[in-house]
Amino acid sequence: MKKNSNVAARPLACFGDLTVKDGRLSVGGCFASDLAKEYGTPLYVFDVERAQKTAKAYVDILKREYPDFTVCYASKAFCCAGIYEILAPLGLGADVVSGGELYTALKGGMDPSRIYFHGNNKTESEIKYAISSGVECFVVDSVRELELISAHAKKPQNVLVRVNPGVEAHTHRFIQTTTTDSKFGFSIADGTAEEIILSVSNYKNVHFVGLACHIGSQIFEKQSFEIAIDKMTDFIVRLNSLGIEVERLDLGGGFGIHYIEEDKPLTPEQYMENSARYLKTATRERNIKPPRLIVEPGRSIVGEAGITLYTVGAIKTIKDVKTYAAVDGGMFDNPRVSLYDAQYSAVIADKADRKGECEYSIAGKCCESGDILIEGIKLPELKTGDVLAVLSTGAYHYSMASNYNRNAVPPVVAVKGGKSAYMVKPQTYEDIARNDVISMFSEDKQ
Ligand code: LLP
């Protein structure tokens, strides 16, 4: 596992919306340790205004640079009813990838006419549910899906076709290939995408409106998006030559954020301004009609708006090796470390201005030796009972949490202007065991 190289002396320098007052970490106008006391730990804290600020930044840049647009929030990053209530009034739509995300978006008040339904294997029941809910558009990822939409749609249903432009980007690196091995999309390079799009007109009630791609997540380099735009607009030229109009172009999400100080993402404004301008130029140069631009940021809207608070429990020093500080959370609330070797910054909530002089492995409480949240972080000396705040946990944490070891998924508390309230209530043991059945075959015993 990678060692975290951040040092707590300046841990908040890159987390502009977190403030420290008299050494106390404050988020959304609330002191983190007060929230821990009031709501208990582990606790996800979500800064409403921080998320709205980023969402608004995307909308404002596009209004200026590329007025025919839709910003669809990628639900997978953080899905609960409240997030739609926060983002929908700003004009955002939503990208959903399952019946569950669709249900939650509708419950949160998202207008179905602004919902795009993604996913590489939508089930028949999900397709029926989405059609009956009136979703604006399906992002089609298989022939079977075209058949199912056609079988169930009573009137023309908009679809985008997800293509694979052969650009794959992750953080600082991107690769270009012609034979990208991915379960998502149809390849442009091998002609499959063209073939599928040409076939769409054979399906009753399936109305092709454009193309979608998504080249990766936590991307720092704007060049990755530029290459994707080049490939997609080249493909639009090709489709136009076959008499096919492309009204919409969905470029997916992927804009990177800060987890540790070494991360150097662009601002949402910079990412969006660059992509919008690049697309304008690309369409002008190719003499094609500028399509409606759809973007689907997830992580960049909610990631830095979230922190997770833990209470430090057992502290164990292994002589000449390391010191473990165990917290009351772990891989059940943050599986990203074990899945992706993700790195994080953290501070002690009430000593957030102190230099880190001791090195710790922050361990989770799950029965897995790999359940380590941060390896080798420097912090002021930790004591049992300290509240530890792990930063940038708003995306792909709550949404990827589990009940492993029958730990409860932590609640989410929203903070805004010094006020706090549950956004997701705590799970009880009864909730966890709610669907458990005992004495299943008791009649057999009689
Ligand atoms: N649109 C599509 C079609 C996507 O597949 C994704 C993410 C997004 C938008 C949003 O991307 P974002 O702006 O959040 O980067 N669990 C992983 C991330 C998986 C992302 C999958 N697709 C993680 O925790 O890093």
CSV table of C-alpha atoms and ligand atoms in Angstrom, one decimal:
chain,number,residue,atom,x,y,z
A,1,MET,CA,0.0,0.0,0.0
A,2,LYS,CA,1.2,3.5,-0.9
A,3,LYS,CA,2.3,5.7,2.0
A,4,ASN,CA,0.6,9.0,2.3
A,5,SER,CA,3.1,11.7,1.8
A,6,ASN,CA,1.0,14.6,3.0
A,7,VAL,CA,2.2,16.4,6.2
A,8,ALA,CA,-0.4,17.8,8.5
A,9,ALA,CA,1.4,21.2,8.8
A,10,ARG,CA,-0.5,22.5,5.7
A,11,PRO,CA,-3.1,19.9,5.2
A,12,LEU,CA,-5.9,22.3,4.5
A,13,ALA,CA,-4.1,24.4,2.0
A,14,CYS,CA,-5.8,22.8,-1.0
A,15,PHE,CA,-9.1,22.3,0.7
A,16,GLY,CA,-10.3,25.9,0.3
A,17,ASP,CA,-13.7,25.4,1.9
A,18,LEU,CA,-12.6,24.0,5.1
A,19,THR,CA,-11.6,26.4,7.7
A,20,VAL,CA,-9.7,26.2,11.0
A,21,LYS,CA,-10.5,28.4,13.9
A,22,ASP,CA,-8.5,28.2,17.1
A,23,GLY,CA,-7.2,24.9,15.8
A,24,ARG,CA,-10.7,23.5,15.3
A,25,LEU,CA,-11.8,22.2,11.9
A,26,SER,CA,-15.0,23.8,10.7
A,27,VAL,CA,-17.2,22.8,7.7
A,28,GLY,CA,-20.3,24.6,6.6
A,29,GLY,CA,-20.0,26.8,9.6
A,30,CYS,CA,-20.1,23.9,12.1
A,31,PHE,CA,-17.2,22.6,14.1
A,32,ALA,CA,-16.4,19.1,13.2
A,33,SER,CA,-15.9,17.9,16.8
A,34,ASP,CA,-19.3,19.4,17.7
A,35,LEU,CA,-20.9,17.4,14.9
A,36,ALA,CA,-19.2,14.3,16.1
A,37,LYS,CA,-20.5,14.9,19.6
A,38,GLU,CA,-24.0,15.6,18.5
A,39,TYR,CA,-24.4,12.9,15.9
A,40,GLY,CA,-21.8,10.3,16.9
A,41,THR,CA,-19.1,8.7,14.7
A,42,PRO,CA,-18.4,7.4,12.1
A,43,LEU,CA,-20.2,10.3,10.4
A,44,TYR,CA,-20.3,11.5,6.8
A,45,VAL,CA,-20.5,15.3,6.7
A,46,PHE,CA,-21.7,17.0,3.6
A,47,ASP,CA,-21.2,20.7,2.9
A,48,VAL,CA,-24.2,21.8,0.8
A,49,GLU,CA,-22.9,25.1,-0.3
A,50,ARG,CA,-19.6,23.6,-1.5
A,51,ALA,CA,-21.4,21.2,-3.8
A,52,GLN,CA,-23.8,23.9,-5.0
A,53,LYS,CA,-20.9,26.2,-5.8
A,54,THR,CA,-19.2,23.7,-8.0
A,55,ALA,CA,-22.4,22.7,-9.7
A,56,LYS,CA,-23.2,26.4,-10.4
A,57,ALA,CA,-19.7,26.9,-11.7
A,58,TYR,CA,-20.3,24.3,-14.4
A,59,VAL,CA,-23.6,25.8,-15.3
A,60,ASP,CA,-22.3,29.3,-15.4
A,61,ILE,CA,-19.3,28.5,-17.6
A,62,LEU,CA,-21.5,26.6,-20.1
A,63,LYS,CA,-24.1,29.4,-20.2
A,64,ARG,CA,-21.3,31.7,-21.3
A,65,GLU,CA,-19.2,29.4,-23.5
A,66,TYR,CA,-21.7,26.9,-24.9
A,67,PRO,CA,-25.3,27.8,-24.2
A,68,ASP,CA,-26.8,24.6,-25.6
A,69,PHE,CA,-26.0,22.2,-22.7
A,70,THR,CA,-27.2,20.0,-19.9
A,71,VAL,CA,-25.2,19.3,-16.8
A,72,CYS,CA,-26.2,15.9,-15.5
A,73,TYR,CA,-25.0,15.1,-12.0
A,74,ALA,CA,-23.5,11.6,-12.0
A,75,SER,CA,-25.6,10.0,-9.3
A,76,LYS,CA,-23.2,7.1,-8.7
A,77,ALA,CA,-20.8,9.5,-6.9
A,78,PHE,CA,-23.3,10.2,-4.0
A,79,CYS,CA,-26.9,9.1,-4.3
A,80,CYS,CA,-29.5,10.0,-1.8
A,81,ALA,CA,-32.7,11.9,-2.2
A,82,GLY,CA,-31.4,15.1,-0.7
A,83,ILE,CA,-28.6,15.6,-3.3
A,84,TYR,CA,-31.2,16.1,-6.1
A,85,GLU,CA,-33.1,18.6,-4.0
A,86,ILE,CA,-29.8,20.5,-3.7
A,87,LEU,CA,-28.8,20.3,-7.3
A,88,ALA,CA,-32.0,20.3,-9.3
A,89,PRO,CA,-32.9,24.0,-8.6
A,90,LEU,CA,-29.6,24.9,-10.1
A,91,GLY,CA,-30.8,23.5,-13.4
A,92,LEU,CA,-28.9,20.2,-13.3
A,93,GLY,CA,-30.2,16.9,-14.6
A,94,ALA,CA,-29.0,13.5,-13.5
A,95,ASP,CA,-27.2,10.5,-14.9
A,96,VAL,CA,-28.6,7.3,-13.3
A,97,VAL,CA,-27.4,3.8,-13.8
A,98,SER,CA,-29.9,1.6,-12.0
A,99,GLY,CA,-33.5,1.4,-11.0
A,100,GLY,CA,-32.4,2.3,-7.5
A,101,GLU,CA,-30.7,5.5,-8.6
A,102,LEU,CA,-33.7,6.4,-10.7
A,103,TYR,CA,-36.1,5.8,-7.9
A,104,THR,CA,-33.9,8.0,-5.6
A,105,ALA,CA,-33.6,10.8,-8.1
A,106,LEU,CA,-37.4,10.9,-8.6
A,107,LYS,CA,-37.9,10.8,-4.8
A,108,GLY,CA,-35.5,13.7,-4.5
A,109,GLY,CA,-37.6,15.7,-7.0
A,110,MET,CA,-35.5,15.4,-10.1
A,111,ASP,CA,-37.6,16.0,-13.2
A,112,PRO,CA,-37.5,12.8,-15.4
A,113,SER,CA,-37.2,15.0,-18.4
A,114,ARG,CA,-33.7,15.7,-17.2
A,115,ILE,CA,-32.6,12.1,-16.5
A,116,TYR,CA,-30.3,10.1,-18.6
A,117,PHE,CA,-30.2,6.4,-17.9
A,118,HIS,CA,-26.8,4.8,-18.3
A,119,GLY,CA,-25.4,1.3,-17.7
A,120,ASN,CA,-24.0,-1.6,-19.6
A,121,ASN,CA,-26.6,-4.1,-18.7
A,122,LYS,CA,-29.9,-2.5,-17.8
A,123,THR,CA,-32.4,-5.1,-16.9
A,124,GLU,CA,-35.8,-5.5,-18.6
A,125,SER,CA,-37.5,-4.3,-15.4
A,126,GLU,CA,-35.3,-1.3,-15.2
A,127,ILE,CA,-36.0,-0.4,-18.8
A,128,LYS,CA,-39.8,-0.7,-18.2
A,129,TYR,CA,-39.5,1.4,-15.1
A,130,ALA,CA,-37.5,4.1,-16.8
A,131,ILE,CA,-39.8,4.3,-19.7
A,132,SER,CA,-42.9,4.5,-17.5
A,133,SER,CA,-41.2,7.2,-15.5
A,134,GLY,CA,-40.6,9.2,-18.6
A,135,VAL,CA,-36.8,9.4,-18.5
A,136,GLU,CA,-35.5,11.8,-21.1
A,137,CYS,CA,-33.0,9.5,-22.7
A,138,PHE,CA,-31.3,6.1,-22.5
A,139,VAL,CA,-27.6,5.8,-23.1
A,140,VAL,CA,-27.6,2.6,-25.0
A,141,ASP,CA,-24.8,0.1,-24.5
A,142,SER,CA,-25.9,-3.1,-26.1
A,143,VAL,CA,-28.1,-4.5,-28.9
A,144,ARG,CA,-30.2,-6.3,-26.4
A,145,GLU,CA,-31.1,-2.9,-24.8
A,146,LEU,CA,-32.2,-1.6,-28.2
A,147,GLU,CA,-34.5,-4.6,-28.5
A,148,LEU,CA,-35.9,-4.1,-25.0
A,149,ILE,CA,-36.5,-0.4,-25.4
A,150,SER,CA,-38.2,-1.0,-28.7
A,151,ALA,CA,-40.4,-3.8,-27.1
A,152,HIS,CA,-41.6,-1.6,-24.3
A,153,ALA,CA,-41.6,2.0,-25.6
A,154,LYS,CA,-45.1,3.2,-26.6
A,155,LYS,CA,-43.8,6.3,-28.2
A,156,PRO,CA,-40.4,7.4,-29.7
A,157,GLN,CA,-37.8,7.1,-26.9
A,158,ASN,CA,-34.6,9.2,-27.2
A,159,VAL,CA,-31.4,7.3,-27.1
A,160,LEU,CA,-27.7,8.2,-27.1
A,161,VAL,CA,-25.4,5.4,-28.2
A,162,ARG,CA,-22.4,5.0,-26.0
A,163,VAL,CA,-19.2,4.7,-28.0
A,164,ASN,CA,-15.7,3.9,-27.1
A,165,PRO,CA,-13.4,6.6,-28.6
A,166,GLY,CA,-10.3,4.7,-27.7
A,167,VAL,CA,-9.1,7.2,-25.1
A,168,GLU,CA,-8.7,5.9,-21.6
A,169,ALA,CA,-7.6,8.4,-18.9
A,170,HIS,CA,-6.7,8.0,-15.3
A,171,THR,CA,-5.3,10.9,-13.2
A,172,HIS,CA,-2.1,12.0,-14.8
A,173,ARG,CA,-2.0,9.5,-17.6
A,174,PHE,CA,-4.1,8.7,-20.6
A,175,ILE,CA,-3.8,6.1,-23.3
A,176,GLN,CA,-5.1,6.0,-26.8
A,177,THR,CA,-5.9,2.7,-28.3
A,178,THR,CA,-7.9,1.4,-31.2
A,179,THR,CA,-8.8,-1.8,-29.4
A,180,THR,CA,-9.8,-0.6,-25.9
A,181,ASP,CA,-10.8,-3.5,-23.8
A,182,SER,CA,-13.9,-2.2,-22.0
A,183,LYS,CA,-17.3,-3.6,-21.1
A,184,PHE,CA,-18.7,-0.1,-21.9
A,185,GLY,CA,-19.6,1.3,-25.3
A,186,PHE,CA,-19.2,0.3,-28.9
A,187,SER,CA,-15.8,0.8,-30.5
A,188,ILE,CA,-15.5,3.5,-33.1
A,189,ALA,CA,-12.2,2.1,-34.4
A,190,ASP,CA,-13.5,-1.4,-35.4
A,191,GLY,CA,-16.7,-0.1,-37.0
A,192,THR,CA,-19.0,-1.5,-34.4
A,193,ALA,CA,-20.3,1.9,-33.3
A,194,GLU,CA,-21.2,2.9,-36.9
A,195,GLU,CA,-22.9,-0.5,-37.5
A,196,ILE,CA,-25.1,-0.2,-34.4
A,197,ILE,CA,-26.0,3.4,-35.1
A,198,LEU,CA,-27.0,2.6,-38.6
A,199,SER,CA,-29.2,-0.2,-37.3
A,200,VAL,CA,-31.1,2.0,-34.8
A,201,SER,CA,-33.7,3.1,-37.4
A,202,ASN,CA,-34.8,-0.5,-37.7
A,203,TYR,CA,-36.1,-0.5,-34.1
A,204,LYS,CA,-39.6,0.8,-33.6
A,205,ASN,CA,-39.9,3.7,-31.2
A,206,VAL,CA,-36.1,4.1,-30.7
A,207,HIS,CA,-35.0,7.6,-31.7
A,208,PHE,CA,-31.3,8.2,-32.1
A,209,VAL,CA,-30.3,11.6,-30.8
A,210,GLY,CA,-26.6,11.4,-30.4
A,211,LEU,CA,-23.4,9.9,-28.9
A,212,ALA,CA,-22.0,9.4,-25.4
A,213,CYS,CA,-18.6,8.6,-24.2
A,214,HIS,CA,-16.8,8.6,-20.8
A,215,ILE,CA,-13.1,8.3,-20.8
A,216,GLY,CA,-12.3,7.8,-17.1
A,217,SER,CA,-12.4,9.3,-13.7
A,218,GLN,CA,-10.2,11.5,-11.5
A,219,ILE,CA,-8.6,12.9,-14.6
A,220,PHE,CA,-6.2,15.9,-14.3
A,221,GLU,CA,-5.1,16.5,-17.8
A,222,LYS,CA,-7.3,18.6,-20.0
A,223,GLN,CA,-5.6,17.1,-23.1
A,224,SER,CA,-7.4,13.8,-22.4
A,225,PHE,CA,-10.8,15.5,-22.9
A,226,GLU,CA,-9.4,17.3,-26.0
A,227,ILE,CA,-8.4,14.0,-27.7
A,228,ALA,CA,-11.8,12.5,-26.8
A,229,ILE,CA,-13.5,15.6,-28.4
A,230,ASP,CA,-11.4,15.2,-31.6
A,231,LYS,CA,-12.3,11.6,-31.9
A,232,MET,CA,-16.0,12.2,-31.2
A,233,THR,CA,-16.3,15.1,-33.7
A,234,ASP,CA,-14.4,13.1,-36.3
A,235,PHE,CA,-17.0,10.4,-35.8
A,236,ILE,CA,-19.8,12.9,-36.1
A,237,VAL,CA,-18.3,13.9,-39.5
A,238,ARG,CA,-18.4,10.3,-40.6
A,239,LEU,CA,-22.0,9.8,-39.4
A,240,ASN,CA,-23.1,13.0,-41.1
A,241,SER,CA,-21.6,11.7,-44.3
A,242,LEU,CA,-23.9,8.7,-43.9
A,243,GLY,CA,-26.9,11.0,-43.5
A,244,ILE,CA,-27.1,10.6,-39.7
A,245,GLU,CA,-27.6,13.7,-37.6
A,246,VAL,CA,-26.0,13.9,-34.2
A,247,GLU,CA,-28.0,16.4,-32.1
A,248,ARG,CA,-26.4,15.7,-28.7
A,249,LEU,CA,-22.9,14.8,-27.5
A,250,ASP,CA,-22.4,13.5,-24.0
A,251,LEU,CA,-18.8,13.7,-22.9
A,252,GLY,CA,-19.4,12.0,-19.5
A,253,GLY,CA,-17.6,13.1,-16.3
A,254,GLY,CA,-14.1,12.5,-15.0
A,255,PHE,CA,-12.8,15.8,-13.7
A,256,GLY,CA,-10.3,15.2,-10.9
A,257,ILE,CA,-10.2,16.6,-7.4
A,258,HIS,CA,-7.8,17.0,-4.5
A,259,TYR,CA,-7.3,14.1,-2.2
A,260,ILE,CA,-3.8,14.9,-1.1
A,261,GLU,CA,-1.6,17.9,-1.6
A,262,GLU,CA,0.3,16.5,-4.5
A,263,ASP,CA,-3.0,16.3,-6.5
A,264,LYS,CA,-3.1,19.2,-9.0
A,265,PRO,CA,-6.5,19.2,-10.6
A,266,LEU,CA,-7.7,22.1,-12.6
A,267,THR,CA,-10.7,24.0,-11.3
A,268,PRO,CA,-14.2,22.9,-12.6
A,269,GLU,CA,-14.3,26.3,-14.4
A,270,GLN,CA,-11.0,25.5,-16.1
A,271,TYR,CA,-12.0,22.0,-17.1
A,272,MET,CA,-15.3,23.1,-18.5
A,273,GLU,CA,-14.2,26.2,-20.2
A,274,ASN,CA,-11.4,24.3,-22.0
A,275,SER,CA,-13.7,21.5,-23.1
A,276,ALA,CA,-16.5,23.9,-24.2
A,277,ARG,CA,-14.1,26.1,-26.2
A,278,TYR,CA,-12.3,23.0,-27.7
A,279,LEU,CA,-15.6,21.6,-28.8
A,280,LYS,CA,-16.7,24.9,-30.4
A,281,THR,CA,-13.4,25.0,-32.4
A,282,ALA,CA,-13.6,21.3,-33.3
A,283,THR,CA,-17.1,21.7,-34.7
A,284,ARG,CA,-16.2,24.9,-36.6
A,285,GLU,CA,-13.1,23.3,-38.1
A,286,ARG,CA,-15.0,20.2,-39.2
A,287,ASN,CA,-17.9,22.3,-40.4
A,288,ILE,CA,-20.5,20.3,-38.4
A,289,LYS,CA,-23.5,21.6,-36.5
A,290,PRO,CA,-22.5,22.0,-32.8
A,291,PRO,CA,-24.4,19.4,-30.9
A,292,ARG,CA,-26.0,19.9,-27.5
A,293,LEU,CA,-23.3,19.3,-25.0
A,294,ILE,CA,-24.0,17.0,-22.1
A,295,VAL,CA,-21.5,16.6,-19.2
A,296,GLU,CA,-21.8,14.3,-16.3
A,297,PRO,CA,-19.6,15.4,-13.4
A,298,GLY,CA,-19.9,13.4,-10.3
A,299,ARG,CA,-16.8,13.4,-8.1
A,300,SER,CA,-16.0,17.0,-8.8
A,301,ILE,CA,-19.4,18.2,-7.5
A,302,VAL,CA,-19.6,16.2,-4.3
A,303,GLY,CA,-16.0,14.9,-3.6
A,304,GLU,CA,-14.5,17.8,-1.7
A,305,ALA,CA,-17.9,18.7,-0.2
A,306,GLY,CA,-17.6,15.6,2.0
A,307,ILE,CA,-15.5,14.7,5.0
A,308,THR,CA,-15.8,11.7,7.3
A,309,LEU,CA,-15.4,11.9,11.1
A,310,TYR,CA,-14.1,9.0,13.1
A,311,THR,CA,-13.3,8.5,16.7
A,312,VAL,CA,-9.9,7.1,17.5
A,313,GLY,CA,-10.0,3.9,19.6
A,314,ALA,CA,-7.2,1.5,20.1
A,315,ILE,CA,-3.7,2.7,19.5
A,316,LYS,CA,-1.1,0.0,19.1
A,317,THR,CA,2.7,0.4,18.6
A,318,ILE,CA,4.6,-2.4,17.1
A,319,LYS,CA,8.1,-1.8,18.2
A,320,ASP,CA,10.4,-0.8,15.4
A,321,VAL,CA,7.6,-1.2,12.8
A,322,LYS,CA,4.7,1.3,13.1
A,323,THR,CA,1.9,2.6,15.2
A,324,TYR,CA,-1.6,1.7,14.3
A,325,ALA,CA,-4.4,4.0,15.3
A,326,ALA,CA,-7.8,2.3,14.9
A,327,VAL,CA,-10.9,4.2,14.2
A,328,ASP,CA,-14.6,3.3,14.4
A,329,GLY,CA,-15.1,3.2,10.6
A,330,GLY,CA,-13.2,1.4,7.9
A,331,MET,CA,-13.6,-0.3,4.6
A,332,PHE,CA,-17.4,-0.5,5.1
A,333,ASP,CA,-17.6,3.3,4.9
A,334,ASN,CA,-14.6,3.8,2.6
A,335,PRO,CA,-13.8,0.8,0.3
A,336,ARG,CA,-11.7,3.0,-2.0
A,337,VAL,CA,-8.4,2.4,-0.2
A,338,SER,CA,-8.6,-1.4,-0.5
A,339,LEU,CA,-10.1,-1.2,-4.0
A,340,TYR,CA,-7.9,1.5,-5.6
A,341,ASP,CA,-5.0,2.2,-3.2
A,342,ALA,CA,-6.6,5.6,-2.8
A,343,GLN,CA,-4.8,8.2,-0.7
A,344,TYR,CA,-6.3,10.7,1.7
A,345,SER,CA,-5.5,13.6,3.9
A,346,ALA,CA,-6.7,13.8,7.5
A,347,VAL,CA,-6.5,16.1,10.5
A,348,ILE,CA,-7.4,15.8,14.1
A,349,ALA,CA,-10.6,17.8,14.3
A,350,ASP,CA,-9.5,20.0,17.3
A,351,LYS,CA,-5.8,20.1,16.4
A,352,ALA,CA,-6.2,20.9,12.7
A,353,ASP,CA,-3.5,23.6,12.8
A,354,ARG,CA,-0.9,21.4,14.4
A,355,LYS,CA,2.2,20.0,12.7
A,356,GLY,CA,2.3,16.3,12.3
A,357,GLU,CA,5.1,14.9,14.2
A,358,CYS,CA,4.0,11.2,14.6
A,359,GLU,CA,3.5,8.7,11.9
A,360,TYR,CA,0.4,6.5,12.0
A,361,SER,CA,-1.4,3.8,10.0
A,362,ILE,CA,-5.0,4.6,10.4
A,363,ALA,CA,-6.7,1.2,10.7
A,364,GLY,CA,-10.4,0.5,10.2
A,365,LYS,CA,-12.3,-1.9,12.4
A,366,CYS,CA,-13.2,-4.6,9.9
A,367,CYS,CA,-11.8,-8.1,10.2
A,368,GLU,CA,-9.4,-7.7,7.3
A,369,SER,CA,-5.7,-6.9,7.7
A,370,GLY,CA,-6.1,-4.8,4.5
A,371,ASP,CA,-8.6,-2.6,6.2
A,372,ILE,CA,-6.3,0.4,6.5
A,373,LEU,CA,-7.7,3.8,5.7
A,374,ILE,CA,-4.4,5.8,5.5
A,375,GLU,CA,-0.9,4.3,5.6
A,376,GLY,CA,1.9,6.4,7.1
A,377,ILE,CA,0.2,9.7,7.7
A,378,LYS,CA,1.9,12.3,9.9
A,379,LEU,CA,-0.3,13.7,12.6
A,380,PRO,CA,0.0,15.4,16.0
A,381,GLU,CA,0.1,12.7,18.7
A,382,LEU,CA,-3.2,10.9,18.7
A,383,LYS,CA,-5.1,10.0,21.8
A,384,THR,CA,-8.0,7.6,22.2
A,385,GLY,CA,-11.2,9.7,21.9
A,386,ASP,CA,-9.7,12.2,19.4
A,387,VAL,CA,-12.0,12.9,16.4
A,388,LEU,CA,-10.2,12.3,13.1
A,389,ALA,CA,-11.5,14.0,10.0
A,390,VAL,CA,-10.6,12.4,6.7
A,391,LEU,CA,-11.0,14.9,3.8
A,392,SER,CA,-12.5,14.7,0.4
A,393,THR,CA,-14.9,11.8,1.1
A,394,GLY,CA,-18.0,13.1,-0.6
A,395,ALA,CA,-17.8,11.0,-3.7
A,396,TYR,CA,-17.9,7.2,-4.0
A,397,HIS,CA,-17.9,6.8,-0.2
A,398,TYR,CA,-21.5,6.7,1.0
A,399,SER,CA,-22.5,5.4,-2.4
A,400,MET,CA,-20.1,2.5,-2.2
A,401,ALA,CA,-20.5,1.8,1.5
A,402,SER,CA,-21.5,-1.7,2.7
A,403,ASN,CA,-22.6,-3.5,5.8
A,404,TYR,CA,-19.5,-5.7,5.9
A,405,ASN,CA,-19.1,-7.3,9.3
A,406,ARG,CA,-22.7,-6.0,9.8
A,407,ASN,CA,-21.4,-2.5,10.6
A,408,ALA,CA,-24.0,0.2,10.0
A,409,VAL,CA,-23.5,2.5,7.1
A,410,PRO,CA,-22.8,5.9,8.8
A,411,PRO,CA,-25.5,8.6,8.5
A,412,VAL,CA,-24.9,11.7,6.4
A,413,VAL,CA,-25.3,15.1,8.0
A,414,ALA,CA,-25.7,18.1,5.8
A,415,VAL,CA,-24.2,21.4,7.0
A,416,LYS,CA,-24.9,24.8,5.8
A,417,GLY,CA,-24.4,28.3,7.3
A,418,GLY,CA,-23.7,26.9,10.8
A,419,LYS,CA,-26.8,24.6,10.7
A,420,SER,CA,-26.7,20.8,10.5
A,421,ALA,CA,-29.4,18.2,9.7
A,422,TYR,CA,-29.6,14.6,8.7
A,423,MET,CA,-29.4,14.0,4.9
A,424,VAL,CA,-29.4,10.2,5.5
A,425,LYS,CA,-30.5,9.0,8.9
A,426,PRO,CA,-28.5,6.4,10.9
A,427,GLN,CA,-29.0,2.7,10.1
A,428,THR,CA,-30.1,0.7,13.1
A,429,TYR,CA,-29.2,-2.9,13.8
A,430,GLU,CA,-32.9,-3.6,13.1
A,431,ASP,CA,-32.4,-1.9,9.6
A,432,ILE,CA,-29.4,-4.1,8.9
A,433,ALA,CA,-31.3,-7.3,9.8
A,434,ARG,CA,-34.7,-6.2,8.4
A,435,ASN,CA,-34.7,-8.5,5.5
A,436,ASP,CA,-33.2,-11.5,7.3
A,437,VAL,CA,-35.5,-14.5,7.5
A,438,ILE,CA,-35.2,-17.3,10.1
A,439,SER,CA,-36.9,-20.6,10.4
A,440,MET,CA,-37.1,-20.7,6.6
A,441,PHE,CA,-38.1,-24.3,6.2
A,442,SER,CA,-39.8,-24.7,9.6
A,443,GLU,CA,-42.7,-26.6,8.1
A,444,ASP,CA,-40.2,-29.3,6.9
A,445,LYS,CA,-39.4,-30.1,10.5
A,446,GLN,CA,-42.9,-30.9,11.5
B,1,LLP,N1,-20.6,9.4,-16.6
B,1,LLP,C1,-20.3,8.1,-16.8
B,1,LLP,C2,-20.9,7.4,-17.9
B,1,LLP,C3,-19.6,7.4,-15.8
B,1,LLP,O1,-19.3,6.1,-16.0
B,1,LLP,C4,-19.0,8.1,-14.7
B,1,LLP,C5,-18.2,7.4,-13.7
B,1,LLP,C6,-19.3,9.5,-14.6
B,1,LLP,C7,-20.1,10.1,-15.5
B,1,LLP,C8,-18.9,10.3,-13.4
B,1,LLP,O2,-17.5,10.4,-13.3
B,1,LLP,P1,-16.8,11.4,-12.3
B,1,LLP,O3,-17.1,12.8,-12.7
B,1,LLP,O4,-17.3,11.1,-10.9
B,1,LLP,O5,-15.3,11.0,-12.4
B,1,LLP,N2,-15.7,4.3,-7.9
B,1,LLP,C9,-14.6,4.9,-8.6
B,1,LLP,C10,-15.1,5.8,-9.7
B,1,LLP,C11,-15.9,5.1,-10.8
B,1,LLP,C12,-16.4,6.1,-11.8
B,1,LLP,C13,-17.3,5.4,-12.8
B,1,LLP,N3,-18.0,6.2,-13.7
B,1,LLP,C14,-13.8,5.7,-7.5
B,1,LLP,O6,-14.2,5.7,-6.4
B,1,LLP,O7,-12.8,6.3,-7.8
